[in-house]
Tab-separated table of N, CA and C in Angstrom:
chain	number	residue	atom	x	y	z
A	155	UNK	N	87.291	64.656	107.364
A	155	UNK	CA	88.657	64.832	106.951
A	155	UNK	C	89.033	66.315	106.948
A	156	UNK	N	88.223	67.037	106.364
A	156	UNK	CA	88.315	68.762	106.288
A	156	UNK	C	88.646	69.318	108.157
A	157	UNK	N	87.799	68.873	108.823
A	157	UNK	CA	87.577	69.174	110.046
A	157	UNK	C	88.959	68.897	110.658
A	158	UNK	N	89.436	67.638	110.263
A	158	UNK	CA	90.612	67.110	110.511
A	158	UNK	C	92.109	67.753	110.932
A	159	UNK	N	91.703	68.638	109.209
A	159	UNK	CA	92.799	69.320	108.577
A	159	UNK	C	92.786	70.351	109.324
A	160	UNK	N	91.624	71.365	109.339
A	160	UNK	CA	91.545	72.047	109.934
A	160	UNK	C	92.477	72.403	111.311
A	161	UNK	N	91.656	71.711	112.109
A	161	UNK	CA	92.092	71.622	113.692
A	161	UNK	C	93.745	71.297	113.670
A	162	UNK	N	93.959	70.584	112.591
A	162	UNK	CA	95.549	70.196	112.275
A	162	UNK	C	96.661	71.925	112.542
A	163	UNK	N	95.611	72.236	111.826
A	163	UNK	CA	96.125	73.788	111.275
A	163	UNK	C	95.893	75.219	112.750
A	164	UNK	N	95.236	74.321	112.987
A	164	UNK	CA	94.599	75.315	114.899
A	164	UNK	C	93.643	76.239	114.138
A	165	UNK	N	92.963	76.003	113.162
A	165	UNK	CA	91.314	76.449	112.563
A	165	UNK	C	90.259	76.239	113.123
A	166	UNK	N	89.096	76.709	112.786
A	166	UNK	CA	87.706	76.335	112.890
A	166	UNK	C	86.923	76.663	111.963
A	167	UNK	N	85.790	76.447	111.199
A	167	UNK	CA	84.842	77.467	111.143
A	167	UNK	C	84.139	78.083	111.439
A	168	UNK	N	84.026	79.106	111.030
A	168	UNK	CA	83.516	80.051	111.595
A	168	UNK	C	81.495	80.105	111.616
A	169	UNK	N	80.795	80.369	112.774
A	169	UNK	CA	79.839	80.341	112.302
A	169	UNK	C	79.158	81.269	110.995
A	170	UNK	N	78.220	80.976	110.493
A	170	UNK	CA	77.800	81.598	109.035
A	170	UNK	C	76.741	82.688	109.370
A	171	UNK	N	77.115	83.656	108.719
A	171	UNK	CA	76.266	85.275	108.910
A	171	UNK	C	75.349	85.447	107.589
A	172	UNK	N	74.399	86.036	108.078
A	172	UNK	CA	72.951	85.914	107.261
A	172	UNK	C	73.454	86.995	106.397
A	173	UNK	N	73.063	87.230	104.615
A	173	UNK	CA	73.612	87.831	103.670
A	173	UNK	C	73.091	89.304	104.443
A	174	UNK	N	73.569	90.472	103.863
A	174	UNK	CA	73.211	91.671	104.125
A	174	UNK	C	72.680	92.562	103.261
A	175	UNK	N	71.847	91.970	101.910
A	175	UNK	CA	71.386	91.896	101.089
A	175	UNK	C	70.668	91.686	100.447
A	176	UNK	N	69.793	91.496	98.983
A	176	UNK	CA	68.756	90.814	98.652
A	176	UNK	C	69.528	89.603	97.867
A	177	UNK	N	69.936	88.613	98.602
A	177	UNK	CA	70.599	87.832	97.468
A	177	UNK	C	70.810	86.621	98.649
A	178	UNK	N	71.239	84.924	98.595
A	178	UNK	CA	71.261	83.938	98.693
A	178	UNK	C	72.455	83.610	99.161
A	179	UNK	N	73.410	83.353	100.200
A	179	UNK	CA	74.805	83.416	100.488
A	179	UNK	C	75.469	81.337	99.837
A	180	UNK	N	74.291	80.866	99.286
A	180	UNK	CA	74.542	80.036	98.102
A	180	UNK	C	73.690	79.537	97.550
A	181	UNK	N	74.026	78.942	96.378
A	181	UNK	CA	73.256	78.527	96.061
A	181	UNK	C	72.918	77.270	94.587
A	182	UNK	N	73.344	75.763	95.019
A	182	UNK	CA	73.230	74.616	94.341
A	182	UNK	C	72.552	74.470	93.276
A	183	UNK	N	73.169	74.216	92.154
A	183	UNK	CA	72.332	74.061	90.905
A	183	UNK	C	73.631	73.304	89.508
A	184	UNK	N	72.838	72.024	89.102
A	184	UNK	CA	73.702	71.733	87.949
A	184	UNK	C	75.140	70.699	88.684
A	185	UNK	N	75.127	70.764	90.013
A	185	UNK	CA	76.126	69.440	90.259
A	185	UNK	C	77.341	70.589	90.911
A	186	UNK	N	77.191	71.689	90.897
A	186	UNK	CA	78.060	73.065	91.673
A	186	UNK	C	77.448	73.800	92.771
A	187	UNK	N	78.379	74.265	93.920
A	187	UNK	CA	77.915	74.796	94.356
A	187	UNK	C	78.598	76.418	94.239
A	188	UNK	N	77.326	77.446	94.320
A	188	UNK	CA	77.505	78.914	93.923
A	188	UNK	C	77.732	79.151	95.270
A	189	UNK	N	78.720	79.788	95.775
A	189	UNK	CA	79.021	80.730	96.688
A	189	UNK	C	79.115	82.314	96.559
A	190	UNK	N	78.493	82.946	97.504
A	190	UNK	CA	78.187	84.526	97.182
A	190	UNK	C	79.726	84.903	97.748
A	191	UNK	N	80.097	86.287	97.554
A	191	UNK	CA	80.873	86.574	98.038
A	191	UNK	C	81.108	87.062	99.518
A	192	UNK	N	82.263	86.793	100.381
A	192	UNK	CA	82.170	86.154	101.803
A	192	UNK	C	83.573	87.235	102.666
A	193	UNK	N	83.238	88.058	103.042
A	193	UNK	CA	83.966	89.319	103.859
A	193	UNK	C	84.673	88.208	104.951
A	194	UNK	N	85.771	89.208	105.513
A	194	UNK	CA	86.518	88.386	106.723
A	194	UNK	C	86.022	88.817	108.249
A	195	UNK	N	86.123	88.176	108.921
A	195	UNK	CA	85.418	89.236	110.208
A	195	UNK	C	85.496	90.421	110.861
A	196	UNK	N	84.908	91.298	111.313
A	196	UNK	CA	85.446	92.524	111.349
A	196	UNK	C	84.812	92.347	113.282
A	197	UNK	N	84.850	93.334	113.841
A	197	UNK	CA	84.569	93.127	115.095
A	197	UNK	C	82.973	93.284	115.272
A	198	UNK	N	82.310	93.025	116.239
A	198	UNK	CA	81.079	92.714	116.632
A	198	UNK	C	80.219	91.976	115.417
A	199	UNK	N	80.772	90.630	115.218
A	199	UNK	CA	80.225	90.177	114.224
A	199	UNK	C	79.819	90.353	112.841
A	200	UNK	N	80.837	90.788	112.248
A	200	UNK	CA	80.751	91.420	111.224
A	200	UNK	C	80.122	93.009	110.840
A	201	UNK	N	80.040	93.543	111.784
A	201	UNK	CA	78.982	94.730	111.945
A	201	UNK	C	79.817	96.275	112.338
A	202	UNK	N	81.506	96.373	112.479
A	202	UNK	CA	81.809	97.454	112.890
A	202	UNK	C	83.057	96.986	112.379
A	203	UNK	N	84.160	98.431	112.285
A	203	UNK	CA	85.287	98.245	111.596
A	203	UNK	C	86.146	97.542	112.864
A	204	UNK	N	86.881	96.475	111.957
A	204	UNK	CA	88.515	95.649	112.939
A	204	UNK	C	89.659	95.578	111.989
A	205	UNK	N	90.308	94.898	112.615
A	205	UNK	CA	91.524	94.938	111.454
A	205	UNK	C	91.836	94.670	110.195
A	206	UNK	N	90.536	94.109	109.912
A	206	UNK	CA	90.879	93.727	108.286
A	206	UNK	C	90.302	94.940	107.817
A	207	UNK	N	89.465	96.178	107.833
A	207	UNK	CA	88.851	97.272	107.241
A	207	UNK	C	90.130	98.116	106.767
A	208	UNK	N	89.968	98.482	105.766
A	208	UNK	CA	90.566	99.495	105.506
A	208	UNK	C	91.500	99.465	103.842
A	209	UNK	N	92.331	99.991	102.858
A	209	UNK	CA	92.657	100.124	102.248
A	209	UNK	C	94.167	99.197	102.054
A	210	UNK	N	94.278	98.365	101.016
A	210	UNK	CA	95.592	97.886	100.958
A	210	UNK	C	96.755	98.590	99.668
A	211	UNK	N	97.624	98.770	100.816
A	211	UNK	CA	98.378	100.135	100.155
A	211	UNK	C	98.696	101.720	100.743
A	212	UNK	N	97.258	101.280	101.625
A	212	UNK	CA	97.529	102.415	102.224
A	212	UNK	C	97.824	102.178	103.812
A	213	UNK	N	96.212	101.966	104.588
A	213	UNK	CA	96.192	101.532	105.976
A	213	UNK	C	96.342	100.248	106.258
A	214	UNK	N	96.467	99.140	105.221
A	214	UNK	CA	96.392	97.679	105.595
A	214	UNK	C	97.357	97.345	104.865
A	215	UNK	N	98.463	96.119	105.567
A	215	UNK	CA	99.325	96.081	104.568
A	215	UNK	C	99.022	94.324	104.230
A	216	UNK	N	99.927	93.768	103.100
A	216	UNK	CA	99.746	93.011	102.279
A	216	UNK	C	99.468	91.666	103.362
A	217	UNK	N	100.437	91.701	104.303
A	217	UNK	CA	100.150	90.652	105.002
A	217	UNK	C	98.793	90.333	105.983
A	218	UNK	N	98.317	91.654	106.462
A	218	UNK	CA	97.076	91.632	106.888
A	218	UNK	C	95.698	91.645	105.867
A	219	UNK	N	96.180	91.769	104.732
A	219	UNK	CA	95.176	91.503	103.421
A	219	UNK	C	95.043	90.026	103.251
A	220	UNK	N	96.096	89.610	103.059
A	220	UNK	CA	96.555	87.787	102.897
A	220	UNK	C	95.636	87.292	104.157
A	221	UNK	N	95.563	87.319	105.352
A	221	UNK	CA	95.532	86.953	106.903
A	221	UNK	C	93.994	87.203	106.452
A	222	UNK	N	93.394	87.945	105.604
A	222	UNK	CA	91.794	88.675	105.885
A	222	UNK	C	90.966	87.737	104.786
A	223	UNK	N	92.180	87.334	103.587
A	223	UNK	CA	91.695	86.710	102.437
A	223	UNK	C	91.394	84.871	102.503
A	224	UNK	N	92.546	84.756	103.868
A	224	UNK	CA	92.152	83.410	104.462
A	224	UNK	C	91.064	83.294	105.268
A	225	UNK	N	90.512	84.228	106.209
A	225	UNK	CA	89.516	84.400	106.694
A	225	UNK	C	88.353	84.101	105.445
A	226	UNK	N	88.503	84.783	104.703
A	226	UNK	CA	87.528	84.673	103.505
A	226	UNK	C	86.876	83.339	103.704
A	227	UNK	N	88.254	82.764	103.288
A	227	UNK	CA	88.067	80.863	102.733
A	227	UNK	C	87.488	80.394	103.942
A	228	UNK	N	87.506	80.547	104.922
A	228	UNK	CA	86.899	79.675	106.244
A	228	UNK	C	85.755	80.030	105.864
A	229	UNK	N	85.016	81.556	106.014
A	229	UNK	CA	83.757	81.450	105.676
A	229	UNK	C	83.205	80.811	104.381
A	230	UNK	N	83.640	80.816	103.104
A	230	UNK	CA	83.366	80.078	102.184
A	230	UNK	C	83.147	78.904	102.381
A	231	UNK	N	84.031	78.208	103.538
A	231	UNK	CA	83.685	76.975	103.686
A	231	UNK	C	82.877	76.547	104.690
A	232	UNK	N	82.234	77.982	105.547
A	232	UNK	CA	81.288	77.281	106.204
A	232	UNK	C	80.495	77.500	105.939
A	233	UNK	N	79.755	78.286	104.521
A	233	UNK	CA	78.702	78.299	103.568
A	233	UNK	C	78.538	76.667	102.973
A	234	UNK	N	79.724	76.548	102.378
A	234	UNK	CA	79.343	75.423	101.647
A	234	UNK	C	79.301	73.884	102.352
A	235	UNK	N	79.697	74.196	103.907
A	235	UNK	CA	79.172	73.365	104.961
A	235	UNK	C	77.740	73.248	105.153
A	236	UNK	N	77.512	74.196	104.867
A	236	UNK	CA	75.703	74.620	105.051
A	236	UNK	C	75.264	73.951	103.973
A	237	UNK	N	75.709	74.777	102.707
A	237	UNK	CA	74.982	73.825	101.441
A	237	UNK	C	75.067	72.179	100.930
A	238	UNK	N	76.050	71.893	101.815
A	238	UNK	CA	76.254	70.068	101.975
A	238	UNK	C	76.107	69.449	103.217
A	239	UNK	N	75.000	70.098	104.099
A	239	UNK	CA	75.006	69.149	105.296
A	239	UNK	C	76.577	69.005	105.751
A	240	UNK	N	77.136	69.285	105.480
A	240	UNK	CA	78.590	69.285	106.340
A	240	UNK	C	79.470	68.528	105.701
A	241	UNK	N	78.932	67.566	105.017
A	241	UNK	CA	79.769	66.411	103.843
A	241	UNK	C	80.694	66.625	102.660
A	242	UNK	N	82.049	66.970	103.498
A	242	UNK	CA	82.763	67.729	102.369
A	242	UNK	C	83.523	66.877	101.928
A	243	UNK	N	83.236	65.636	101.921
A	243	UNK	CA	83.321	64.210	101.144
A	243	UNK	C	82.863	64.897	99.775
A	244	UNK	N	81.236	65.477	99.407
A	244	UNK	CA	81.286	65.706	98.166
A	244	UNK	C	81.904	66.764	97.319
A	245	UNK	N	82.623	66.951	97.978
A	245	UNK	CA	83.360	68.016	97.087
A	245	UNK	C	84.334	67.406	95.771
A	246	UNK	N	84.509	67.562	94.509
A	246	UNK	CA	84.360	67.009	93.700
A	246	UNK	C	85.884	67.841	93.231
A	247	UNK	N	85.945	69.337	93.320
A	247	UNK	CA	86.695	70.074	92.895
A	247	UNK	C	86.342	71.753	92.995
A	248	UNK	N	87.611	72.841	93.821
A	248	UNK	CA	87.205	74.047	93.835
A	248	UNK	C	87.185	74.221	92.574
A	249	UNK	N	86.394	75.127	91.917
A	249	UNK	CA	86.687	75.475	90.306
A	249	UNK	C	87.191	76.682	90.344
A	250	UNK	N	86.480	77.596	90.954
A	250	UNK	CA	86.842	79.068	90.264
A	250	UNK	C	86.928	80.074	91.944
A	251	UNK	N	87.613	81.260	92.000
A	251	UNK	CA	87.435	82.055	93.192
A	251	UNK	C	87.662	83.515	92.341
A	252	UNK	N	87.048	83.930	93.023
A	252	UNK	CA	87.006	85.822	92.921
A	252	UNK	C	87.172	86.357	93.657
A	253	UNK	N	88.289	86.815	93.493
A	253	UNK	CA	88.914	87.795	94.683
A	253	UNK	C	89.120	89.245	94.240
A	254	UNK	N	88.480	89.984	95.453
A	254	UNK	CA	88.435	91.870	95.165
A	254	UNK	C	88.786	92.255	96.315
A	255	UNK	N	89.833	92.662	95.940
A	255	UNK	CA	90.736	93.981	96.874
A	255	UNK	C	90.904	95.286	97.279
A	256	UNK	N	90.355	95.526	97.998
A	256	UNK	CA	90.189	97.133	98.021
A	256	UNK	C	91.222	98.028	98.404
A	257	UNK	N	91.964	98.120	97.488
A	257	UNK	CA	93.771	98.926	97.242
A	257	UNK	C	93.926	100.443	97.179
A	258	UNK	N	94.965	100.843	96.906
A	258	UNK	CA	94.941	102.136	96.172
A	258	UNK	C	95.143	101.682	94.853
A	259	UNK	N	95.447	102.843	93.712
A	259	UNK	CA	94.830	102.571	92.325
A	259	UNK	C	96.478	102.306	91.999
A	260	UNK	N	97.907	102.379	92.940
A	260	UNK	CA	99.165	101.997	92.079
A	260	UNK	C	99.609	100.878	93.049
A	261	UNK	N	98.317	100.285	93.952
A	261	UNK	CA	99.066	98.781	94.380
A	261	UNK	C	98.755	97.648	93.156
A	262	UNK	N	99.876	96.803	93.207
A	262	UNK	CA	99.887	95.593	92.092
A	262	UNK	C	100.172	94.200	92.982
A	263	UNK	N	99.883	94.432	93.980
A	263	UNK	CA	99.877	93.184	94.519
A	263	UNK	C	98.851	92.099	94.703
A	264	UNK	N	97.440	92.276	94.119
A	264	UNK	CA	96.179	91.565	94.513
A	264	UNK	C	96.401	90.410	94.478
A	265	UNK	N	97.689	89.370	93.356
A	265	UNK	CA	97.424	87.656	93.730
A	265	UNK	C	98.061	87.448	95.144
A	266	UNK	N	98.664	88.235	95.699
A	266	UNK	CA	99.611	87.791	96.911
A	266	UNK	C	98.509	87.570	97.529
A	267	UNK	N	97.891	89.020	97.931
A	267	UNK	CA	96.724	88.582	98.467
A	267	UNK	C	96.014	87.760	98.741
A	268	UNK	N	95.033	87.676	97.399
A	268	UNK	CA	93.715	86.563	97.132
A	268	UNK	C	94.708	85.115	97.571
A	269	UNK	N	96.136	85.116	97.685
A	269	UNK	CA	96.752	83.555	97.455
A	269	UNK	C	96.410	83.439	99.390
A	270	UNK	N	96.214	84.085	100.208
A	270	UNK	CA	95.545	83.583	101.607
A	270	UNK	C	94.676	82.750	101.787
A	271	UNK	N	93.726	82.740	100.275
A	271	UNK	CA	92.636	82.138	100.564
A	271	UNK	C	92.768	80.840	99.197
A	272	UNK	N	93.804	80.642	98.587
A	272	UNK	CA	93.997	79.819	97.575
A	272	UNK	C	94.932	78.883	98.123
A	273	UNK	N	95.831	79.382	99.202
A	273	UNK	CA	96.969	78.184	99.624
A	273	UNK	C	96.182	77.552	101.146
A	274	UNK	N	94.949	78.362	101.446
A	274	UNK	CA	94.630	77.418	102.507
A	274	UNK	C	93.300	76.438	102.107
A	275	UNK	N	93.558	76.534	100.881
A	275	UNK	CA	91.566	76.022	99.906
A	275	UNK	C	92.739	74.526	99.538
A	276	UNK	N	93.932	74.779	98.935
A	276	UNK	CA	94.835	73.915	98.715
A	276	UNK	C	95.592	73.432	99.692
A	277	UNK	N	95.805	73.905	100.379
A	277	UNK	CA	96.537	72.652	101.819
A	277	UNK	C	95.214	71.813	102.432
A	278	UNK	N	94.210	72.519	102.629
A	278	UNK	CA	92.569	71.420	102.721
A	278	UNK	C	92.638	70.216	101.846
A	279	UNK	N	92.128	70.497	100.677
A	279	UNK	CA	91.768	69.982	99.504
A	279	UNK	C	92.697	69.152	98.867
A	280	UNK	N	93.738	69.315	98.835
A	280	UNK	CA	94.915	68.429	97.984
A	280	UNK	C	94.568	69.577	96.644
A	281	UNK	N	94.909	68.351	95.554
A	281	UNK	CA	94.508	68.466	94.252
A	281	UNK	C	92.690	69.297	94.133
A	282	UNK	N	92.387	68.738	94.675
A	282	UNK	CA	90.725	68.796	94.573
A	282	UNK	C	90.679	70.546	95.041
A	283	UNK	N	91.574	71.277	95.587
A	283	UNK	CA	91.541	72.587	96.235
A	283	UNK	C	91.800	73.257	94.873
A	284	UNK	N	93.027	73.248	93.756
A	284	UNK	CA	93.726	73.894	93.407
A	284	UNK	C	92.078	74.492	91.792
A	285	UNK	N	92.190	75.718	91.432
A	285	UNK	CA	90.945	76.364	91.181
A	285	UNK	C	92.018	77.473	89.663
A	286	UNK	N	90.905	77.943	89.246
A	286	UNK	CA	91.072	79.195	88.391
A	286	UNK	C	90.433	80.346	89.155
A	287	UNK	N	91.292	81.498	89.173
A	287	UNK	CA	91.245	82.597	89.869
A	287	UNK	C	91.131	83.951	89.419
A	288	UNK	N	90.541	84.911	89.813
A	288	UNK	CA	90.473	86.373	89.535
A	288	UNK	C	91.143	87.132	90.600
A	289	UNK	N	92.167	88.011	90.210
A	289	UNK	CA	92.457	88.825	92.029
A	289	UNK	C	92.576	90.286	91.321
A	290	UNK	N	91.277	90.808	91.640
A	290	UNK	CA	91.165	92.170	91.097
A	290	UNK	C	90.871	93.253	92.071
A	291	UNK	N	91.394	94.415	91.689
A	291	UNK	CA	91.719	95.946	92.452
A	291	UNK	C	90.532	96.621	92.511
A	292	UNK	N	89.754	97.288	93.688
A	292	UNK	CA	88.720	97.557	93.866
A	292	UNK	C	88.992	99.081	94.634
A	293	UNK	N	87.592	100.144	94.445
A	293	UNK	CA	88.015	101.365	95.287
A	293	UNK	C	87.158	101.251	96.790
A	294	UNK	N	86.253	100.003	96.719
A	294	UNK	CA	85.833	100.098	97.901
A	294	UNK	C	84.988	98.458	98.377
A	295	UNK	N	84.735	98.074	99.455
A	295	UNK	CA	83.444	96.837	99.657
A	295	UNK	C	82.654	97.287	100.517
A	296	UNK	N	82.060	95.860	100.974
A	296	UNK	CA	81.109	96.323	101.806
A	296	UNK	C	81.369	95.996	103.248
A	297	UNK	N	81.017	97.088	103.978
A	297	UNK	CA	81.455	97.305	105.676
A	297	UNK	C	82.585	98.028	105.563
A	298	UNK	N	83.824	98.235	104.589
A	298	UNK	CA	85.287	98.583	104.787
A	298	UNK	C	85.993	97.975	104.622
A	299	UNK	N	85.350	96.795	104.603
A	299	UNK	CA	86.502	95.467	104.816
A	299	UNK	C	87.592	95.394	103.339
A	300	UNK	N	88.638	95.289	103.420
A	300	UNK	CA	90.085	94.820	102.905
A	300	UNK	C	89.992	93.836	101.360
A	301	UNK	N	88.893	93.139	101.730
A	301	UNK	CA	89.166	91.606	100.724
A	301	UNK	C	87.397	91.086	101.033
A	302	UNK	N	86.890	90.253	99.804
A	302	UNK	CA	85.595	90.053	99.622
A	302	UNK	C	86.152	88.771	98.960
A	303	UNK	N	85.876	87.244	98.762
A	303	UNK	CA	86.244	86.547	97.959
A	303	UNK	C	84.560	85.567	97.837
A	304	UNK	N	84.522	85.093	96.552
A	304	UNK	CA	83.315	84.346	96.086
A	304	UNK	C	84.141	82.737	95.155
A	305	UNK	N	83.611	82.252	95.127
A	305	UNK	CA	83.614	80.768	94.705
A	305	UNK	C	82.279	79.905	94.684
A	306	UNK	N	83.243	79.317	93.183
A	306	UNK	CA	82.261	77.941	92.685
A	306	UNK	C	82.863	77.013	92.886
A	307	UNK	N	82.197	75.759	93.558
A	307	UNK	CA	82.856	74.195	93.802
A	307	UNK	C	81.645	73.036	93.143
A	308	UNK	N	82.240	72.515	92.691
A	308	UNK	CA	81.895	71.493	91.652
A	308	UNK	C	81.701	70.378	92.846
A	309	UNK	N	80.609	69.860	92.898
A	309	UNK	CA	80.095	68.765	93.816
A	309	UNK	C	79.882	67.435	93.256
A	310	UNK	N	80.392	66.111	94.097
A	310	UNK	CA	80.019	65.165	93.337
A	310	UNK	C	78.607	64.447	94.077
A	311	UNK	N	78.245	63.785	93.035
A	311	UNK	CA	76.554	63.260	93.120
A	311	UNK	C	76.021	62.453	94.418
């Protein structure tokens, strides 16, 4: 059905990139699944600056933040494709997302933002998409990139 929607939408997912880190890009426990936090693509596979790098407020503007924060959500969801065999039948409910923006220190726009990756988690999902959210102002991430978003989804049995 996700796949469905997707392609509905002229989407895909994206294939999934190995963490760049000492840490688990998820990880199932308690009936949830933990998602690490999930950059948008940048050019040569995540590995060199593209259009989503750079500062919002300054060099990136809101709409290419939004455009970078939906990117997010595809990869989120092709993590948690990974962590369910692909069966996004069990998805039970998004619960929570964290979204960090890497702004200048007098932009106030971060929900517009993070909402790239909340209105396309919710046009997927129905009801079952809609989550509690963080959209917080950051001075920097990792690679350059614009927007970093993480999520927990509540899985059913």
């Amino acid at each position: 059905m996700i796949h469905d929607r997707l392609e509905a939408l002229g989407l895909q997912l994206p294939a999934i990139v190995a963490p760049k880190g000492s840490y688990v890009p998820f990880l199932v426990s308690r009936g949830h699944c933990f998602i690490s936090g999930q950059l948008p693509p940048t050019i040569g596979a995540y590995e060199s600056p593209g259009p989503y790098c750079g500062i919002v407020g300054a060099n990136v503007s809101v709409e290419t933040a939004r455009d970078a924060a939906r990117h997010c959500a595809l990869m989120i969801l092709a993590q948690l494709g990974a962590a369910i065999d692909g069966d996004f039948g069990r998805v039970a409910q998004i619960v929570r997302l964290g979204g960090f923006v890497c702004a200048t220190p007098d932009f106030t726009a971060h929900p517009q933002v993070v909402n790239g990756a909340s209105d396309l988690l919710i046009e997927l999902f129905g009801e079952a998409g809609r989550h509690t959210r963080a959209a917080v102002g950051v001075s920097s991430l990792p690679l350059g990139v614009c927007v970093e978003i993480d999520a927990v989804v509540e899985l059913k049995n």
